[in-house]
Coordinates of C-alpha atoms and ligand atoms in Angstrom, one line a residue:
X1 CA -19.2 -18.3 20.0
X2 CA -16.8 -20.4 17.8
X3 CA -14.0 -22.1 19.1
X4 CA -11.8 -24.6 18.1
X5 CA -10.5 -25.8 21.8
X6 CA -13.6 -26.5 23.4
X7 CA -12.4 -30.3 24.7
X8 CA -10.8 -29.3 27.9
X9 CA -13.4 -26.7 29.0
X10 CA -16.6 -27.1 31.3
X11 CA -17.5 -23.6 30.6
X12 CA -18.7 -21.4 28.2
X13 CA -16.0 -18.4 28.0
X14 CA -17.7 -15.4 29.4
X15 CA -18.7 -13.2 26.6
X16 CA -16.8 -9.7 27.7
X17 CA -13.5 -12.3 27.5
X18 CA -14.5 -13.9 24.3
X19 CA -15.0 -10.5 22.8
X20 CA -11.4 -9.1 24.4
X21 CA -10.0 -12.1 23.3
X22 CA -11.6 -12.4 20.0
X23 CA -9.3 -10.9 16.9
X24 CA -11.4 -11.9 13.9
X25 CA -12.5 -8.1 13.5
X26 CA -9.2 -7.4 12.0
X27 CA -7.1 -10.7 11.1
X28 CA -9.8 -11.5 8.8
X29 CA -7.8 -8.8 6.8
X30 CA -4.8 -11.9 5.9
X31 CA -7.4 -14.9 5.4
X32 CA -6.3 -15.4 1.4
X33 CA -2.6 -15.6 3.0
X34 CA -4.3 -18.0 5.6
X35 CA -5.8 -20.1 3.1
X36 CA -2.6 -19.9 0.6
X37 CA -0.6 -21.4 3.6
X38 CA -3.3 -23.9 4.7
X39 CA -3.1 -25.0 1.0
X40 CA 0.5 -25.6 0.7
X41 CA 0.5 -27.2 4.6
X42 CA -2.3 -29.3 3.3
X43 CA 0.1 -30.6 -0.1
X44 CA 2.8 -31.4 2.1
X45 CA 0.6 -33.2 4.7
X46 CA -0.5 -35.1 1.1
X47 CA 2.9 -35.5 -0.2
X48 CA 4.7 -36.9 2.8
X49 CA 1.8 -39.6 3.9
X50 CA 0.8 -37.9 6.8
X51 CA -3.1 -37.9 5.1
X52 CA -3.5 -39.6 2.1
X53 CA -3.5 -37.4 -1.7
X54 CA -7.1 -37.8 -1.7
X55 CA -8.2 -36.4 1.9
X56 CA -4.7 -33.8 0.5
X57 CA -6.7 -33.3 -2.8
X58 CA -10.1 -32.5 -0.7
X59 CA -8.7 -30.5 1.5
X60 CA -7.1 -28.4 -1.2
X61 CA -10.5 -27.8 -3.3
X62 CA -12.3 -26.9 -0.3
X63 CA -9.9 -24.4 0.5
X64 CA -9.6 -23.3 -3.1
X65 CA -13.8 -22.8 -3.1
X66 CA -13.5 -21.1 0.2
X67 CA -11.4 -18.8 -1.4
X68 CA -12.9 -18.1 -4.7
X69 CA -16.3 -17.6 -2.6
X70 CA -14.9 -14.6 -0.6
X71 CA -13.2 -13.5 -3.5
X72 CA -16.7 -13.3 -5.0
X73 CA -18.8 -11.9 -2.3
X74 CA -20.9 -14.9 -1.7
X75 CA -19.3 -16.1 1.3
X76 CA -19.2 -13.4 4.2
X77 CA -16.4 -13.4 7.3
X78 CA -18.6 -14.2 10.2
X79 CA -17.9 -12.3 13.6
X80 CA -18.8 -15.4 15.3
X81 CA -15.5 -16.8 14.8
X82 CA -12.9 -16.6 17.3
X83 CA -10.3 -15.6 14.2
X84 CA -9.3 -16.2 10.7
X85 CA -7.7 -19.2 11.2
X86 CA -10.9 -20.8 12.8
X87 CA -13.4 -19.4 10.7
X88 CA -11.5 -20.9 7.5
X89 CA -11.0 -24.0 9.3
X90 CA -14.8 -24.5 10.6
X91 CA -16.0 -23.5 6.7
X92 CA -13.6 -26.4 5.5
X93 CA -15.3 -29.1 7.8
X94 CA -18.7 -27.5 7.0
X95 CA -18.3 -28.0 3.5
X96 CA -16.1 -31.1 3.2
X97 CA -16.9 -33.1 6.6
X98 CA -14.4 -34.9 8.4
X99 CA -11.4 -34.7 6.0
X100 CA -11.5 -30.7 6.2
X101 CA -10.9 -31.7 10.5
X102 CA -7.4 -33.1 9.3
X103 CA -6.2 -29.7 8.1
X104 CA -4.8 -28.7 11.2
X105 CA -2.5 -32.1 11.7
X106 CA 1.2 -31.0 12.5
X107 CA 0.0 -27.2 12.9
X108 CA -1.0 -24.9 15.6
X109 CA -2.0 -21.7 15.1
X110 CA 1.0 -19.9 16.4
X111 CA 3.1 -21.1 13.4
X112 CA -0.2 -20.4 11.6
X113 CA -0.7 -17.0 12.5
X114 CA 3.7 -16.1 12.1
X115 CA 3.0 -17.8 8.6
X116 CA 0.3 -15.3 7.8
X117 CA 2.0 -12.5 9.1
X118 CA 5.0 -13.0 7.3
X119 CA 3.5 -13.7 4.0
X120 CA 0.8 -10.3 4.4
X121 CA 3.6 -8.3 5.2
X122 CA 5.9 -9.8 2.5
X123 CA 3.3 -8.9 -0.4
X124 CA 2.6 -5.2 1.2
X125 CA 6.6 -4.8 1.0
X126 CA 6.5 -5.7 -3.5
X127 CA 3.2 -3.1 -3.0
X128 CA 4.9 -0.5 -1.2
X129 CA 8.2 -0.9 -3.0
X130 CA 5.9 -0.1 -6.7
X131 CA 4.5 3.0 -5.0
X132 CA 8.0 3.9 -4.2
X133 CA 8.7 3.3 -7.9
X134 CA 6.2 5.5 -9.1
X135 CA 7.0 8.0 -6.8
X136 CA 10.6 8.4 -8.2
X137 CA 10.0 7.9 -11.5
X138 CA 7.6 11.4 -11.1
X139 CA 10.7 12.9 -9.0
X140 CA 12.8 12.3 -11.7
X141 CA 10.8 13.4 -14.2
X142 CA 10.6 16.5 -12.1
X143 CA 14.6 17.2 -12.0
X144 CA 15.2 16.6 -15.3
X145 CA 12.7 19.3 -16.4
X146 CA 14.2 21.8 -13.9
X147 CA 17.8 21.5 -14.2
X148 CA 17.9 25.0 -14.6
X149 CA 15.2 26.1 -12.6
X150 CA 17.0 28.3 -10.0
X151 CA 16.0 28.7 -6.3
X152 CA 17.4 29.6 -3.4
X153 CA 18.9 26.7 -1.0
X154 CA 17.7 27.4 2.5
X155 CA 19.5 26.4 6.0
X156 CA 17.5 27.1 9.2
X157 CA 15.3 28.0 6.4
X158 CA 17.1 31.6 5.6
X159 CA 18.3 31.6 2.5
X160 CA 21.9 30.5 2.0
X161 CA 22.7 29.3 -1.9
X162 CA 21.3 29.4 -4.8
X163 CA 20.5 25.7 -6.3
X164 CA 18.4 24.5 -8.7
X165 CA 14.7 22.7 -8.2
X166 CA 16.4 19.6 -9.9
X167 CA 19.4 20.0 -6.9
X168 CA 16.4 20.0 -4.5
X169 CA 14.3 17.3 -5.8
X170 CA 17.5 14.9 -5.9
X171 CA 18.0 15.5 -2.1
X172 CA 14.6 13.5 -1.7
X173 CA 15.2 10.9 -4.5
X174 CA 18.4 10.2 -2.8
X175 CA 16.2 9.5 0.4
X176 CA 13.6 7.4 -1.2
X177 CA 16.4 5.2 -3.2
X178 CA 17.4 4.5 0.5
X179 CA 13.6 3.5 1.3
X180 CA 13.5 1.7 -1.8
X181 CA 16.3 -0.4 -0.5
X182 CA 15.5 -0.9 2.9
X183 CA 12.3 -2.9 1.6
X184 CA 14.3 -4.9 -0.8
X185 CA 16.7 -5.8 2.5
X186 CA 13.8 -6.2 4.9
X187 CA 12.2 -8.6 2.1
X188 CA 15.3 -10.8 1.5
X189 CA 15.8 -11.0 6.0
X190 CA 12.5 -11.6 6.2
X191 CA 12.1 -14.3 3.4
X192 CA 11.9 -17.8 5.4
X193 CA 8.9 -19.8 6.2
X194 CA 8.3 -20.5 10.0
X195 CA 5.2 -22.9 9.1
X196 CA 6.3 -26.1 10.4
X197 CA 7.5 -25.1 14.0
X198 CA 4.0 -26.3 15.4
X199 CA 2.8 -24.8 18.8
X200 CA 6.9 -24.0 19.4
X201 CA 8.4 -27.4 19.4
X202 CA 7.8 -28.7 16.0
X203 CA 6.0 -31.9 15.8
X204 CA 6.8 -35.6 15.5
X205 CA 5.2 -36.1 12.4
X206 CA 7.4 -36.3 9.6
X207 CA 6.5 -33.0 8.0
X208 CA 8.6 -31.4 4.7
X209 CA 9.2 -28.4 6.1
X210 CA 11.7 -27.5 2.7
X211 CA 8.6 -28.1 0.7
X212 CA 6.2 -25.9 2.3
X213 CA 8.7 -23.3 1.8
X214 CA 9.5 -23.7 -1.4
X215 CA 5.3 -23.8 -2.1
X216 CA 5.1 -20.8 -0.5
X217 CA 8.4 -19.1 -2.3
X218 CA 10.4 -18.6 0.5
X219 CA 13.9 -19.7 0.1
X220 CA 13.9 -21.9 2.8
X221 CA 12.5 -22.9 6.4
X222 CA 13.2 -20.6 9.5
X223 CA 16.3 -22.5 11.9
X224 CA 14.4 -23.0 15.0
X225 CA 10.6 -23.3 16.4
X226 CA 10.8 -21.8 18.9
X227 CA 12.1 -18.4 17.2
X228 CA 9.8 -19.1 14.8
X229 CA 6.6 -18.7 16.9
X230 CA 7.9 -15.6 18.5
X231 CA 9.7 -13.7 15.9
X232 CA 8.6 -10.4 15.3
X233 CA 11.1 -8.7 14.3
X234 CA 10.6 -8.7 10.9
X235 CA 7.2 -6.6 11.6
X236 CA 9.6 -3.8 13.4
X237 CA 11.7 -3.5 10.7
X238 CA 9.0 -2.7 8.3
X239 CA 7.2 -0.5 10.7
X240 CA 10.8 1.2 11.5
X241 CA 11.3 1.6 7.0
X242 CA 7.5 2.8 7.3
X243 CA 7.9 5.8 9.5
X244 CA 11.6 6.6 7.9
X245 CA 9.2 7.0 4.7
X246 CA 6.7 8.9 6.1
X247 CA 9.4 11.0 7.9
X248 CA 10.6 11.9 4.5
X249 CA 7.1 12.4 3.2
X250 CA 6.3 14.6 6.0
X251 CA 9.5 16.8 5.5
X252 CA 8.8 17.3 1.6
X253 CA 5.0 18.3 2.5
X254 CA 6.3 20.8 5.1
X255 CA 8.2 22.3 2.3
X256 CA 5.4 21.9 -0.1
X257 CA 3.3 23.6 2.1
X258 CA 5.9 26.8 2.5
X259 CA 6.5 27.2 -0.9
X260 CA 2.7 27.3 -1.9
X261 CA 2.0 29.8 0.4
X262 CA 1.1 33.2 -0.7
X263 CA 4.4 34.4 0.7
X264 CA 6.5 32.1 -1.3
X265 CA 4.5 30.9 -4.4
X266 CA 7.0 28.7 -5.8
X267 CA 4.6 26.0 -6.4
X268 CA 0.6 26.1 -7.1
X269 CA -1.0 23.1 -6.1
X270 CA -3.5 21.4 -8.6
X271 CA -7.5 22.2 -7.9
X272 CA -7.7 18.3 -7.8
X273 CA -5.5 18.2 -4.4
X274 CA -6.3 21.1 -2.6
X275 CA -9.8 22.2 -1.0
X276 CA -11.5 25.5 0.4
X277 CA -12.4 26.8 3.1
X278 CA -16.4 26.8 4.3
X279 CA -15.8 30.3 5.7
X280 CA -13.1 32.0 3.8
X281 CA -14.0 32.2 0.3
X282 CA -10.1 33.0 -1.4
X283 CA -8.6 30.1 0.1
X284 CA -6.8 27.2 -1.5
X285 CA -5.6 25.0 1.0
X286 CA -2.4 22.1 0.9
X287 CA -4.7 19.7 3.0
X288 CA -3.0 16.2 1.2
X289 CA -0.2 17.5 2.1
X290 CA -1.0 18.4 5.5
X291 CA -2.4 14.8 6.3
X292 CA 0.5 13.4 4.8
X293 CA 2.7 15.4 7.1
X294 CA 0.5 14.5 10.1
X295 CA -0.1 11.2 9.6
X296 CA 3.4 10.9 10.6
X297 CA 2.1 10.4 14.1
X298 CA 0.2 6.7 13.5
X299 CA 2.9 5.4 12.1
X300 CA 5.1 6.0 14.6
X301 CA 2.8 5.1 16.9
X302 CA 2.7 1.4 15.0
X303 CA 6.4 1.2 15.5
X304 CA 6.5 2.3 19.2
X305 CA 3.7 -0.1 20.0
X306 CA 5.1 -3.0 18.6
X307 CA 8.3 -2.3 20.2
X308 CA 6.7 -2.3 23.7
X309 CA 4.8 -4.7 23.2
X310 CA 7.5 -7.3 22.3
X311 CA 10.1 -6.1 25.1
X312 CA 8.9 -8.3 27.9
X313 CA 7.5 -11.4 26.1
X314 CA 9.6 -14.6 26.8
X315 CA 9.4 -17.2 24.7
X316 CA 7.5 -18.5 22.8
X317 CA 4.3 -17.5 21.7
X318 CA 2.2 -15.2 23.8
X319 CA -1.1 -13.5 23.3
X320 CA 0.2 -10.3 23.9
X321 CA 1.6 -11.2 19.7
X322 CA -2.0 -10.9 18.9
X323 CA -1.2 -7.2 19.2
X324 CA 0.9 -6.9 16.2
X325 CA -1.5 -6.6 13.7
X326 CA -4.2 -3.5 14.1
X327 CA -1.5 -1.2 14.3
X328 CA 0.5 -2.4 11.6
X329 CA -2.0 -2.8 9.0
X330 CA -2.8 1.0 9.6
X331 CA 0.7 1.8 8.9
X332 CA 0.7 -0.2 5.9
X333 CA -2.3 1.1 4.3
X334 CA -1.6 5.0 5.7
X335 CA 1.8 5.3 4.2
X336 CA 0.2 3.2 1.2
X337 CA -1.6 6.4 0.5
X338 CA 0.3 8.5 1.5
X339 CA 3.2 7.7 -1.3
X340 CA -0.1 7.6 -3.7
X341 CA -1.4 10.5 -2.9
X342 CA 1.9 12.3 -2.4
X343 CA 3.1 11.1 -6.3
X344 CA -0.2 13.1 -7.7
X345 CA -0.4 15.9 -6.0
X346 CA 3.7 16.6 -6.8
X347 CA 2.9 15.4 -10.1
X348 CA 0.4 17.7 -11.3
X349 CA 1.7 20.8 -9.1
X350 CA 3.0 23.9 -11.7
X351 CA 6.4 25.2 -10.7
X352 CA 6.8 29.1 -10.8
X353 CA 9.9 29.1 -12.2
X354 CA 10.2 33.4 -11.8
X355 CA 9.3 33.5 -8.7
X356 CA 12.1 30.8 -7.7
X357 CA 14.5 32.6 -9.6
X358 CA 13.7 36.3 -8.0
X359 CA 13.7 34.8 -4.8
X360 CA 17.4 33.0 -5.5
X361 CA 18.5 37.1 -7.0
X362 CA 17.8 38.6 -3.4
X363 CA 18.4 37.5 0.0
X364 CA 22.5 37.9 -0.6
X365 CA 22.3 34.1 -1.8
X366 CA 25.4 34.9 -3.8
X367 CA 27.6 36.6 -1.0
X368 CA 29.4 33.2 -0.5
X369 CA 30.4 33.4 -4.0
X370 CA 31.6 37.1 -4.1
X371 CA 34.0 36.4 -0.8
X372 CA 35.5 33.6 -3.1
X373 CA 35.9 36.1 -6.1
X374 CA 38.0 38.0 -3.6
X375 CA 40.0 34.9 -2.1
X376 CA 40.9 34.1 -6.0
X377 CA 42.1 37.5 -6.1
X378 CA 44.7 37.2 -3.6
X379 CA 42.6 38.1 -0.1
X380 CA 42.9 35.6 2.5
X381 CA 39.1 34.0 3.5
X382 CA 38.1 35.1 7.0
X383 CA 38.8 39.5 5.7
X384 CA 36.9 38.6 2.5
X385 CA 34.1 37.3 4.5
X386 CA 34.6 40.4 6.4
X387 CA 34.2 42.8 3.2
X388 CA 31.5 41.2 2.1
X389 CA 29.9 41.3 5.5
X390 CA 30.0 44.8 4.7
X391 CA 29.1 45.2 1.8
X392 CA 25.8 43.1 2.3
X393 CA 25.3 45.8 5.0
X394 CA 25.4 48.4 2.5
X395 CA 23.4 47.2 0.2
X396 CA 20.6 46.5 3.3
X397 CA 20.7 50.0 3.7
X398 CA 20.3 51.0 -0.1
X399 CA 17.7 48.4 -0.8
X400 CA 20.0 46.6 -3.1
X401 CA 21.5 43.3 -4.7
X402 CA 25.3 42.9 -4.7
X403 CA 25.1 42.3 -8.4
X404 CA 23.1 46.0 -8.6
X405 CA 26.2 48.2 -7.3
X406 CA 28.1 50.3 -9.2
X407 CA 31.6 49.4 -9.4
X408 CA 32.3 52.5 -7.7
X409 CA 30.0 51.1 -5.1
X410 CA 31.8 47.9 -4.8
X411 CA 35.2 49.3 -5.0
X412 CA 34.6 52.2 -2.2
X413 CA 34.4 48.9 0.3
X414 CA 37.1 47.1 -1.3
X415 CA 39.5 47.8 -4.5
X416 CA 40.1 44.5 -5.4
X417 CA 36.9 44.3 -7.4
X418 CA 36.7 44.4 -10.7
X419 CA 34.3 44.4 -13.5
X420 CA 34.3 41.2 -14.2
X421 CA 32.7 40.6 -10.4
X422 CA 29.1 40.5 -12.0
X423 CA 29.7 37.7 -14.0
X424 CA 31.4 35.5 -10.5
X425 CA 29.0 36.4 -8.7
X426 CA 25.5 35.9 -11.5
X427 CA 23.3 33.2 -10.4
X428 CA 24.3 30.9 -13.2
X429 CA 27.7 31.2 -12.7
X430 CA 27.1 30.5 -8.8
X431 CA 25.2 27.0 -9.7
X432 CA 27.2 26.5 -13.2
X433 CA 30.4 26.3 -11.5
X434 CA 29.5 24.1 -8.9
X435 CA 30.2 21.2 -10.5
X436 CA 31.7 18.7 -7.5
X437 CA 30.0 15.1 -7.6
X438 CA 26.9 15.8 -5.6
X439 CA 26.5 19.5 -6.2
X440 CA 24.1 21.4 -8.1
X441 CA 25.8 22.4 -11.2
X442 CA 24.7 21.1 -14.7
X443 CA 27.8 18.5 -15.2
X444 CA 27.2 17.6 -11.4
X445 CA 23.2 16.9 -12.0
X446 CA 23.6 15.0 -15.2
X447 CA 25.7 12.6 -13.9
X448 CA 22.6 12.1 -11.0
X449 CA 20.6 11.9 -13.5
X450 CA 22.4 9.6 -15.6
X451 CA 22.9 7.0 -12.7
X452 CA 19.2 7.6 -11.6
X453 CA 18.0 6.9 -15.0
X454 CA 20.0 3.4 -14.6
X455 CA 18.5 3.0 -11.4
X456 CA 14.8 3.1 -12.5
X457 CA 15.3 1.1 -15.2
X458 CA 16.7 -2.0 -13.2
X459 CA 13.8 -1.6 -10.9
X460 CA 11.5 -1.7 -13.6
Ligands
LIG501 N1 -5.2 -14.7 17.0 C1 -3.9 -15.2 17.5 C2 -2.8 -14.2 17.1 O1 -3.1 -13.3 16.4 C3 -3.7 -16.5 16.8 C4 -2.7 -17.3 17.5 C5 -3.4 -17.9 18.6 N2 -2.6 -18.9 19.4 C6 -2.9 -19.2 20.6 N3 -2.1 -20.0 21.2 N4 -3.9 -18.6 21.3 O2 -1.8 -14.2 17.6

C-alpha cells in the first residue's frame, strides 16, 4: 500500500478497504493527461514564485521522463498505488528527491482528478468527432452513387413510397451531422480549466489560474471552486451525445440486418464483416452489426449510472465521483468502435440495386401517387383514395401491379383514367417529381448533396 496521506493515521487501512477504495486499476487509463496538467501546474507554480524556476524546471523534466518512460514501455503502472495521481507523484520524488514533493503545492487531488477528467474526455470528443467524419464522408459517398437507386420507403416497416437509397442514406447523415454537432457544442461548454480550485476552496497561494489554462488550451479558468471540484456535468453530456450515436448506429444496423437477409437481399455484407455459423454450414451472419446494435445497452448504462450517481452528492467533492470513470471510458471506447467498425462494414457492403428496385415495383408503393393522378383530374381526395383502395384490391386478387392493368382494367373501376396513368404512376416519375426541399427527387437530393459536400469540406 501507497498512500500519500499517511500523517494523520495510526493505522494501516485494512486491505479489503484499500482495495475498494483503490481506483488505479482504471484511472491509470488518463495518467499522460495527469502528467500534462502536473506539468503546466508545476510552470505556473515556477512562474509566479511559489517554487523557484529551478525546483519548476526539475519538476518539469521529471515529469517529462516519467512520461516518455511509459510511453516506452520501460516504466510499468504499479497496482500498489492508491491512483494515478499518486503513483506519478511518488515516481517524481523517487527520481528527483525532495523537489518532485513540491508538485502538489496549491493542488489537491480533487481539482486534479476534474482536470484529468476534463482534459481525457476533451481529446476522446476531437477522436470521436474524426470517426464521425469518416463515417459521413463513406455515407456520402454512398448517396451520391445511388441517387437513382430505387427502393421502397417503409413506415411500420410495410412498404409505403418509393425513395431512393441516396433519400435513405441522407435520413442518417442528417442524424449524424446532429452528432457531429453535439460534440463540437459539448467541447466548446466543456472547455474551461477547473485546475486551480484546490481541495474546493482555492488556496491562498497566489496561483495564475489564467495561465494554467491557457497552458493547457482552455479558454479560460472555471468561475468557482467549488463547482469546479464537483462538476460533472460535462461527463453526462457526452455520455447523453454517446448513446444518441449509438441509438442511431443501432437503428441503421437493425435495417442493415433486414435488408441482408435472405428475404430482402438488398445489401450483401462483405466476407470481411460477417462470420459463419459452427453448425450451419450456408450461413453468413450480420454479427458487427448485431453488436453494434446491442452494444446499445452499455452505453446507456454509462449515462444512467452517472446520472444516479451524481443526483444525491452535495457539494463538493465526494468519493462517490470516483465512479465516473469505468463506465465512461467503456462508452467511449465501445462507441469508438462502433463508428469504426460501422464505416467498414457499410463501406464495403454491395448494394443490389434490382432487387431494391423490384421490391419498390410491388407492394402498391405507387398507390399514393395514382389517387393524386385522379385528384389532378378533377376527383376530390378522400373518393380517389377510395378508387384506388379498390383497385389495389383488384389487383390482390389478380396477382398484379397497378402499372400491369389494362386500361380496360383501370377504367372498369374508374373512367377517369387515361393512358397517360402509367407514366404518373412509373417509379421514376413517383421519385422524379418529388422535388420539395427535403424530398427524394433528383433536384431535391442534389441540393443535399450540394450543402453536404460543403459541410465535409469545412470539417476537414
Ligand atoms: N481517485 C479519486 C477520484 O477518482 C481521486 C480524487 C481523490 N480525492 C479525495 N479527496 N479522496 O475521484
Amino acid at each position: 500500500m501507497a498512500q500519500l496521506w499517511g500523517g494523520r493515521f495510526t493505522k494501516e487501512t485494512d486491505e479489503l478497504v484499500y482495495n475498494f477504495n483503490a481506483s488505479i486499476s482504471f484511472d491509470q487509463k488518463f495518467y499522460a493527461q495527469d502528467i500534462k496538467g502536473s506539468i503546466a501546474h508545476a510552470i505556473m507554480l515556477g512562474k509566479t514564485g511559489i517554487i523557484t524556476l529551478e525546483e519548476s524546471e526539475d519538476i518539469v523534466n521529471g515529469l517529462k521522463g516519467i512520461l516518455n518512460d511509459i510511453e516506452n514501455g520501460d516504466l510499468e503502472i504499479s497496482p500498489k498505488y492508491e491512483d494515478i495521481h499518486s503513483f506519478v507523484e511518488a515516481t517524481l520524488i523517487d527520481r528527483i528527491g525532495d523537489t518532485g514533493k513540491k508538485l502538489h503545492t496549491g493542488r489537491s487531488r480533487n481539482d486534479q482528478v476534474a482536470l484529468d477528467m476534463r482534459l481525457y474526455t476533451r481529446d476522446e470528443v476531437l477522436n470521436i468527432k474524426e470517426l464521425l467524419y469518416g463515417l459521413m464522408k463513406t455515407l456520402h459517398s454512398i448517396m451520391k452513387e445511388n441517387t437513382d437507386t430505387y427502393m421502397p420507403g417503409f413506415t411500420h416497416l410495410q412498404k409505403a413510397q418509393p425513395v431512393t437509397l441516396a433519400h435513405h442514406v441522407g435520413a442518417y447523415m442528417e442524424m449524424f451531422k446532429r452528432d457531429y454537432s453535439r460534440m463540437c457544442d459539448i467541447y466548446e461548454r466543456m472547455n474551461y480549466c477547473p485546475l486551480g480550485a484546490g481541495a474546493l476552496a482555492g488556496t491562498t497561494y497566489p496561483l495564475d489560474r489564467d495561465m494554467t489554462a491557457e497552458l493547457l488550451g482552455f479558454k479560460g479558468p472555471t468561475l468557482n471552486s467549488m463547482d469546479s471540484v464537483s462538476d460533472r456535468d460535462y461527463v453526462i453530456e457526452l455520455l447523453s451525445a454517446l448513446s444518441t450515436i449509438s441509438m442511431h448506429l443501432s437503428r441503421f444496423s437493425e435495417e442493415i440486418i433486414i435488408w441482408n437477409s435472405n428475404e430482402y437481399q438488398f445489401v450483401e455484407l462483405d466476407d470481411a464483416y460477417s462470420t459463419g455459423s459452427s453448425i450451419m454450414p450456408q450461413k453468413k451472419n450480420p454479427d458487427i452489426a448485431e453488436l453494434v446494435r446491442g452494444k446499445t445497452g452499455r452505453v446507456y448504462a454509462a449515462l444512467i449510472s452517472i446520472l444516479t450517481t451524481m443526483k444525491g452528492i452535495p457539494l463538493a467533492y465526494n468519493k462517490d465521483m470516483q465512479e465516473d470513470k469505468e463506465l465512461t471510458f467503456d462508452a467511449i471506447d465501445t462507441v469508438k468502435g462502433c463508428i469504426a467498425l460501422f464505416e467498414g462494414m457499410i463501406r464495403t457492403m454491395k448494394v443490389n440495386k434490382d432487387k431494391m428496385k423490384a421490391s419498390a415495383m410491388n407492394g402498391f408503393t405507387n398507390a399514393t401517387d395514382a389517387a393524386d393522378y385522379l385528384v389532378k383530374k378533377g376527383v376530390p381526395f378522400r373518393d380517389a383514395h377510395g378508387i384506388i383502395g379498390k383497385l389495389v384490391l383488384y389487383c390482390i386478387d389478380n396477382s398484379k401491379a397497378i402499372e400491369e392493368l389494362s386500361i380496360s382494367e383501370l377504367k372498369s373501376i374508374s373512367d377517369v383514367f387515361d393512358e397517360d396513368v402509367y407514366d404518373a404512376i412509373s417509379l421514376e416519375t413517383c421519385v422524379g417529381k418529388r422535388n420539395t426541399i427535403g424530398a427524394p427527387g433528383p433536384d431535391a437530393i442534389n441540393k443535399v448533396l450540394e450543402i453536404n459536400e460543403a459541410f465535409l469540406n469545412s470539417i476537414k
